[in-house]
Coordinates of C-alpha atoms and ligand atoms in Angstrom, one line a residue:
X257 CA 84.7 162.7 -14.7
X258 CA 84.7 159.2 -14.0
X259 CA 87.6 157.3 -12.6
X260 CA 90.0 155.8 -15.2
X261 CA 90.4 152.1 -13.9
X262 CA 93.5 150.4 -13.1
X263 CA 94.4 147.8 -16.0
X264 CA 95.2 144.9 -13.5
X265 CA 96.4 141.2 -13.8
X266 CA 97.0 138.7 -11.2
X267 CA 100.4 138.7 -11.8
X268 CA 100.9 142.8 -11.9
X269 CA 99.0 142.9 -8.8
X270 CA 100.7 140.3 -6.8
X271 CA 104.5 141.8 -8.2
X272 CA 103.6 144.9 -6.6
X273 CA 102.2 143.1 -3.0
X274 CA 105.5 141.1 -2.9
X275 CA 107.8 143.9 -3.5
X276 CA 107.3 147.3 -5.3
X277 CA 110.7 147.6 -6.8
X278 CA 110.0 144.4 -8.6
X279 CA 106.7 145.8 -10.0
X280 CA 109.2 149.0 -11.7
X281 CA 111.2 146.7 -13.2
X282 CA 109.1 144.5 -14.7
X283 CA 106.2 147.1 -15.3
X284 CA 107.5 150.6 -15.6
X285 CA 111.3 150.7 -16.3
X286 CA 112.1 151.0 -19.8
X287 CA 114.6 149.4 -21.1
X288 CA 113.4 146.9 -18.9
X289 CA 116.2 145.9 -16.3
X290 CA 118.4 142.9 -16.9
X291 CA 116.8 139.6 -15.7
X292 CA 118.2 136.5 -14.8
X293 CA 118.5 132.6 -16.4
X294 CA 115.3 130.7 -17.1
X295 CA 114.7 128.4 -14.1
X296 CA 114.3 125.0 -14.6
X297 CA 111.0 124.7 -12.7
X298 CA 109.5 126.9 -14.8
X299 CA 110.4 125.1 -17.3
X300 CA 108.9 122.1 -16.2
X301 CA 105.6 124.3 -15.4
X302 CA 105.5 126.0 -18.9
X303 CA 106.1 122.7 -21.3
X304 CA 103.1 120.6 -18.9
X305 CA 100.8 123.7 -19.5
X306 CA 101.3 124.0 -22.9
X307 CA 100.7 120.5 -23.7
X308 CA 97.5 120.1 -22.1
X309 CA 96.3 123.4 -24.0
X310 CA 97.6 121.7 -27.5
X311 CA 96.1 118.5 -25.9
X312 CA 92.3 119.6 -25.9
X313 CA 92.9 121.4 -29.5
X314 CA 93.1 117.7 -30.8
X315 CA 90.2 116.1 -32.1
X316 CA 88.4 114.2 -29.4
X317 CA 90.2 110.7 -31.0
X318 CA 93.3 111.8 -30.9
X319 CA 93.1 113.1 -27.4
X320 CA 95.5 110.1 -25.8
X321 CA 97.9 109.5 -23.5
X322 CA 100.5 108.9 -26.1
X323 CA 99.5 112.3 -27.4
X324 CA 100.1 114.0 -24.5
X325 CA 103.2 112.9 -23.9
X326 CA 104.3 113.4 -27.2
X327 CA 103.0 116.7 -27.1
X328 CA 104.9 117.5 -23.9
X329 CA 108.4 116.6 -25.6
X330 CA 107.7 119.1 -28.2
X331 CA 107.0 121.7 -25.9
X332 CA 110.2 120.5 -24.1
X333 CA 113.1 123.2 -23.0
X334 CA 116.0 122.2 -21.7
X335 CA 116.0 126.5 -20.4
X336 CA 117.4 126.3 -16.4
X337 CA 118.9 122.6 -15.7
X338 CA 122.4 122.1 -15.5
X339 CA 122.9 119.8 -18.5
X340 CA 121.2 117.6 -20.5
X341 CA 120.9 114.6 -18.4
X342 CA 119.0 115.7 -15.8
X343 CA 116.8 118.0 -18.7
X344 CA 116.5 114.5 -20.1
X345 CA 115.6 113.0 -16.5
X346 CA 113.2 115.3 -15.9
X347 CA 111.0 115.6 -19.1
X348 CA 110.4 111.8 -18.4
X349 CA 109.1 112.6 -14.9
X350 CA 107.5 115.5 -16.3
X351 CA 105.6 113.0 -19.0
X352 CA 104.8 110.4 -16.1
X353 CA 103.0 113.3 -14.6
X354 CA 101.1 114.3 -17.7
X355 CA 100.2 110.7 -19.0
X356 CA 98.7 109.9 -15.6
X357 CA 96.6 112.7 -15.4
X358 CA 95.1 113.0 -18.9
X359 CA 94.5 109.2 -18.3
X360 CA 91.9 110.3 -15.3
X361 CA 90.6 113.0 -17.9
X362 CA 87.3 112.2 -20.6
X363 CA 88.6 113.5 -23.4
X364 CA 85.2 113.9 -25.1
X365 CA 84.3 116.3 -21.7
X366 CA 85.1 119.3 -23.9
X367 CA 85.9 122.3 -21.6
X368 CA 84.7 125.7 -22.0
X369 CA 88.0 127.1 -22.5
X370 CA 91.6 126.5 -22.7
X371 CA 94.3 129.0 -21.8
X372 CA 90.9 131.3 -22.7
X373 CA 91.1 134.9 -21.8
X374 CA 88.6 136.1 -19.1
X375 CA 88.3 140.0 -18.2
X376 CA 86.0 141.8 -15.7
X377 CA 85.4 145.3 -14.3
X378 CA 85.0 146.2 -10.8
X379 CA 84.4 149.7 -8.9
X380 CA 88.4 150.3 -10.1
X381 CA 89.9 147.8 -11.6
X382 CA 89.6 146.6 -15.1
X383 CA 90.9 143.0 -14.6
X384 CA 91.9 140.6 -17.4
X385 CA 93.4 137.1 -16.8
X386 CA 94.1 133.7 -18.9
X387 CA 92.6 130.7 -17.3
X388 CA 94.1 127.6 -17.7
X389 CA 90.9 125.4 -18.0
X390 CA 87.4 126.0 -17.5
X391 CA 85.1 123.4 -17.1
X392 CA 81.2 123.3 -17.5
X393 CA 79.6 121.3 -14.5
X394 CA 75.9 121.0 -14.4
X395 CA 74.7 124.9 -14.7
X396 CA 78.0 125.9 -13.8
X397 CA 81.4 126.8 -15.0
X398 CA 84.7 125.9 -12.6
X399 CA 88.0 127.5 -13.2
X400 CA 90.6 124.8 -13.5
X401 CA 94.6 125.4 -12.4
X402 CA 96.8 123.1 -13.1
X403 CA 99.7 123.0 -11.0
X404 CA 103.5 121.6 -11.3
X405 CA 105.2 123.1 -7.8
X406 CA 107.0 121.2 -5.4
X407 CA 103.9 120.7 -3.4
X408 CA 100.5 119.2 -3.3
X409 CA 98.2 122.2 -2.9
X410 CA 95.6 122.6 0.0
X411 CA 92.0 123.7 -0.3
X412 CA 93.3 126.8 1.7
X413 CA 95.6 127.6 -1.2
X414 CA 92.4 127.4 -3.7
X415 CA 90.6 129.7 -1.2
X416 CA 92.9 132.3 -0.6
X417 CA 94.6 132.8 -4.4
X418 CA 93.5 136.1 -5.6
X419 CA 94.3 135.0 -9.4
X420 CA 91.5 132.2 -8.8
X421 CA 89.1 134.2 -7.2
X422 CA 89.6 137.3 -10.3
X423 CA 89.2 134.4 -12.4
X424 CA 85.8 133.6 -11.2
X425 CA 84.7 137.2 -11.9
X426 CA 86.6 137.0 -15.2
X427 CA 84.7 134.0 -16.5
X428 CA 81.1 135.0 -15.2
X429 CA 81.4 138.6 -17.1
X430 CA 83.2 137.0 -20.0
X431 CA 81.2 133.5 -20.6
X432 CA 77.6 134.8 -18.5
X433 CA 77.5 131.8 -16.7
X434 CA 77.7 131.3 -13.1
X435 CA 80.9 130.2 -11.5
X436 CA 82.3 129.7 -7.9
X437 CA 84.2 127.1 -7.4
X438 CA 87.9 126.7 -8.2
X439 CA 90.5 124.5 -8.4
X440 CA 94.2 123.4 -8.1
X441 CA 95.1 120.4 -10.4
X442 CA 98.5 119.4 -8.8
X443 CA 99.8 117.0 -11.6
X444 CA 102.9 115.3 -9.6
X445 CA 100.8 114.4 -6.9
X446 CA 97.6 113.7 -8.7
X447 CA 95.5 115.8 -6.3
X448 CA 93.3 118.2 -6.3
X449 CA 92.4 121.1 -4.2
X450 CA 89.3 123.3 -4.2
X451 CA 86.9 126.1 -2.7
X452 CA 83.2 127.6 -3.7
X453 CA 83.8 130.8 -3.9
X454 CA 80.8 133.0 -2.4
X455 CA 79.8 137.0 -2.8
X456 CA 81.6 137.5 0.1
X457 CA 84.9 135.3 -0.3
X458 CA 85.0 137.5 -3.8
X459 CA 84.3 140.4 -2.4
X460 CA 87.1 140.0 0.0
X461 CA 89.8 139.4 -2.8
X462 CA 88.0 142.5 -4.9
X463 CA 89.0 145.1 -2.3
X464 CA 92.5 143.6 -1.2
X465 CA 93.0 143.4 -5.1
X466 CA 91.4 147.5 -5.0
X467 CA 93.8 148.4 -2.3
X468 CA 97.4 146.9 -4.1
X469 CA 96.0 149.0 -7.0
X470 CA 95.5 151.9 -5.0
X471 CA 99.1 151.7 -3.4
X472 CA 100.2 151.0 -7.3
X473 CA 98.3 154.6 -8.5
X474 CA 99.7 156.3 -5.6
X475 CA 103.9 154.9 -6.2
X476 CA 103.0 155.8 -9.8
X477 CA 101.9 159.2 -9.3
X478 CA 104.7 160.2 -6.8
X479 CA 107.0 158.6 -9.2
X480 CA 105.4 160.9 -11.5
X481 CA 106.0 164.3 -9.3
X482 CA 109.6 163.1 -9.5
X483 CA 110.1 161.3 -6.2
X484 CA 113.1 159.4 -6.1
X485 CA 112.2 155.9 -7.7
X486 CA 113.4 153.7 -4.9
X487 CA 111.1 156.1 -2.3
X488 CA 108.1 155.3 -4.5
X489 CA 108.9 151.6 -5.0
X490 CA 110.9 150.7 -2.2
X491 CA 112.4 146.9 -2.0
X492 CA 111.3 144.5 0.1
X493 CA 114.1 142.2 0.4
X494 CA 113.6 138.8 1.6
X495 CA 113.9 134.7 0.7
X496 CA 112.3 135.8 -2.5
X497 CA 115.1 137.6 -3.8
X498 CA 116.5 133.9 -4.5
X499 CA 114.2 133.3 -6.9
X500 CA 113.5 136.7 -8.3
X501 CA 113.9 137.4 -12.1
X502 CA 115.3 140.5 -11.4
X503 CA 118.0 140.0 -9.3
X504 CA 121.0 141.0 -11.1
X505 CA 119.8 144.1 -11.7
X506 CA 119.2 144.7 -7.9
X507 CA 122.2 145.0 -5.8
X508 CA 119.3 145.0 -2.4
X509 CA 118.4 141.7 -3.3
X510 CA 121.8 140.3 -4.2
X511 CA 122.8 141.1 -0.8
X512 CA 119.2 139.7 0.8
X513 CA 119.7 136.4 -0.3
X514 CA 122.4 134.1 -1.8
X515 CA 122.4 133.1 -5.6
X516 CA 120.9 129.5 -6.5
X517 CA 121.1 127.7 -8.9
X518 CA 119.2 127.4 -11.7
X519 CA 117.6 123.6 -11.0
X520 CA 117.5 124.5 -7.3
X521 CA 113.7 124.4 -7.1
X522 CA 113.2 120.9 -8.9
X523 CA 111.7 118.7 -5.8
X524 CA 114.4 116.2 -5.8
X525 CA 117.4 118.7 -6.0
X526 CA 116.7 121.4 -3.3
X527 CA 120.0 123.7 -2.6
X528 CA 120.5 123.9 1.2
X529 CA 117.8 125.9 3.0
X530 CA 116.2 126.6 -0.1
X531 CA 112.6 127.5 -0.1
X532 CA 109.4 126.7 -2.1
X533 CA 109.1 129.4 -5.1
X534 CA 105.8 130.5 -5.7
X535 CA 104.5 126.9 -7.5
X536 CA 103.9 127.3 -11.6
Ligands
SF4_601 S1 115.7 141.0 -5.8 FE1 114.3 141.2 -4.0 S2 114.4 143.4 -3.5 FE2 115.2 143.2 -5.6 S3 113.4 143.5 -6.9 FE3 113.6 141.3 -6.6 S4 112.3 140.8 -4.8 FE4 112.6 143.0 -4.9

């Protein structure tokens, strides 16, 4: 028979890598465990995305700065700061951002795809993944990221990010074009980070990405022959349990690392000793 393949996305994959008990809760435990407030970050992260995606729908006139900022307050939520000041404060940087970088943008420079589903099979993984932009340059097609975190990516970051690299794979089975090189749009700095992906750099990411799934089949199967849940998906406690989603449903994690608040990952308001959540 041949091997059933492992329905994977960035996102599953890298829950599982950072800490299994995170992948059960988010993946496998139904009801799914309690999760925490919305952060503010994300916030900031999930309105910028979704303007630029409305942004290109427009017809290539309307395609403006004003546009995209307008665009941004309607995506707006206020979800995760601590009142409606500093929402307010922030929705303005937020658009400062947005405006300045559609302004470096062609609007008639029509992309391949916006927030456009990608998916691609491997020995055993059948990946899928939404891309935030893809681009057509020359012969080629580049897979665009934009970013909103509290720092300006490196060309280190574009090289080793596993979603990036299944991204490649995903738009070369999905769109039959060829495609290498990726990169990190970093709106608050205005900066941009990238890396050509080659067989090898892809083939790298492929097996790690093979081996999570592997670990992920094998927790799932002894979870399965009724080994204890935490056995199969142990925690891994650490600075992450600050930030995780799942938190109040996991008293390891409570006990790893102190509560923050909400807005505690918005560059200008760091709580003390705070560290850089895994940038939107
Ligand atoms: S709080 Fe920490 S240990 Fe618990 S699920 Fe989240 S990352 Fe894992």
């Amino acid at each position: 028979m041949p091997r059933r393949l492992f329905p994977a996305t960035p996102s599953k994959l890298a829950s599982f890598a950072d800490c299994p008990r995170r992948y059960r809760y988010a993946y496998l435990d139904r009801p799914t465990p309690a999760r925490g407030p919305a952060w503010a970050h994300n916030s900031v992260g999930a309105a910028v995305h979704a303007a630029l995606r409305s942004w290109w729908e427009l017809p290539v006139p309307g395609r403006t700065t004003a546009a995209a900022r307008q665009l941004l307050y309607s995506a707006w939520s206020p979800a995760g700061f601590r009142d409606a000041e500093q929402a307010g404060r922030w929705r303005a940087r937020a658009a400062g951002w947005l405006t300045d970088y559609v302004a470096g943008l062609d609007p008639a420079d029509e992309p391949v795809g916006a927030e456009r589903q990608v998916a691609a099979t491997t020995e055993r993984l059948a990946l899928s993944g939404r891309v935030d932009r893809i681009d057509s340059r020359g012969d080629e097609l580049v897979v665009v990221d934009y970013k909103t975190g509290r720092s300006a990516c490196t060309d280190d970051d574009a090289r080793g990010s596993p979603a990036l690299a299944l991204y490649v794979l995903g738009v070369r089975r999905t769109l039959h074009r060829p495609c290498r090189r990726v990169e990190l749009h970093h709106l608050p700095s205005g900066t941009v980070a990238a890396f050509e992906h080659t067989d090898r750099s892809l083939a790298n990411h492929v097996r790690r990405a093979e081996d999570v799934a592997e670990d992920i089949g094998a927790a799932t199967a002894a979870l399965d022959a009724g080994e204890d849940a935490d056995a199969a998906f142990p925690a891994v406690p650490g600075r992450q349990c600050g930030w995780c989603d799942f938190r109040p449903s996991c008293p390891t994690g409570q006990a790893a690392a102190p509560p923050r608040e909400t807005w505690s990952f918005l560059p200008e308001e760091p709580a003390a000793g705070a560290q850089p959540p895994p940038a939107s």
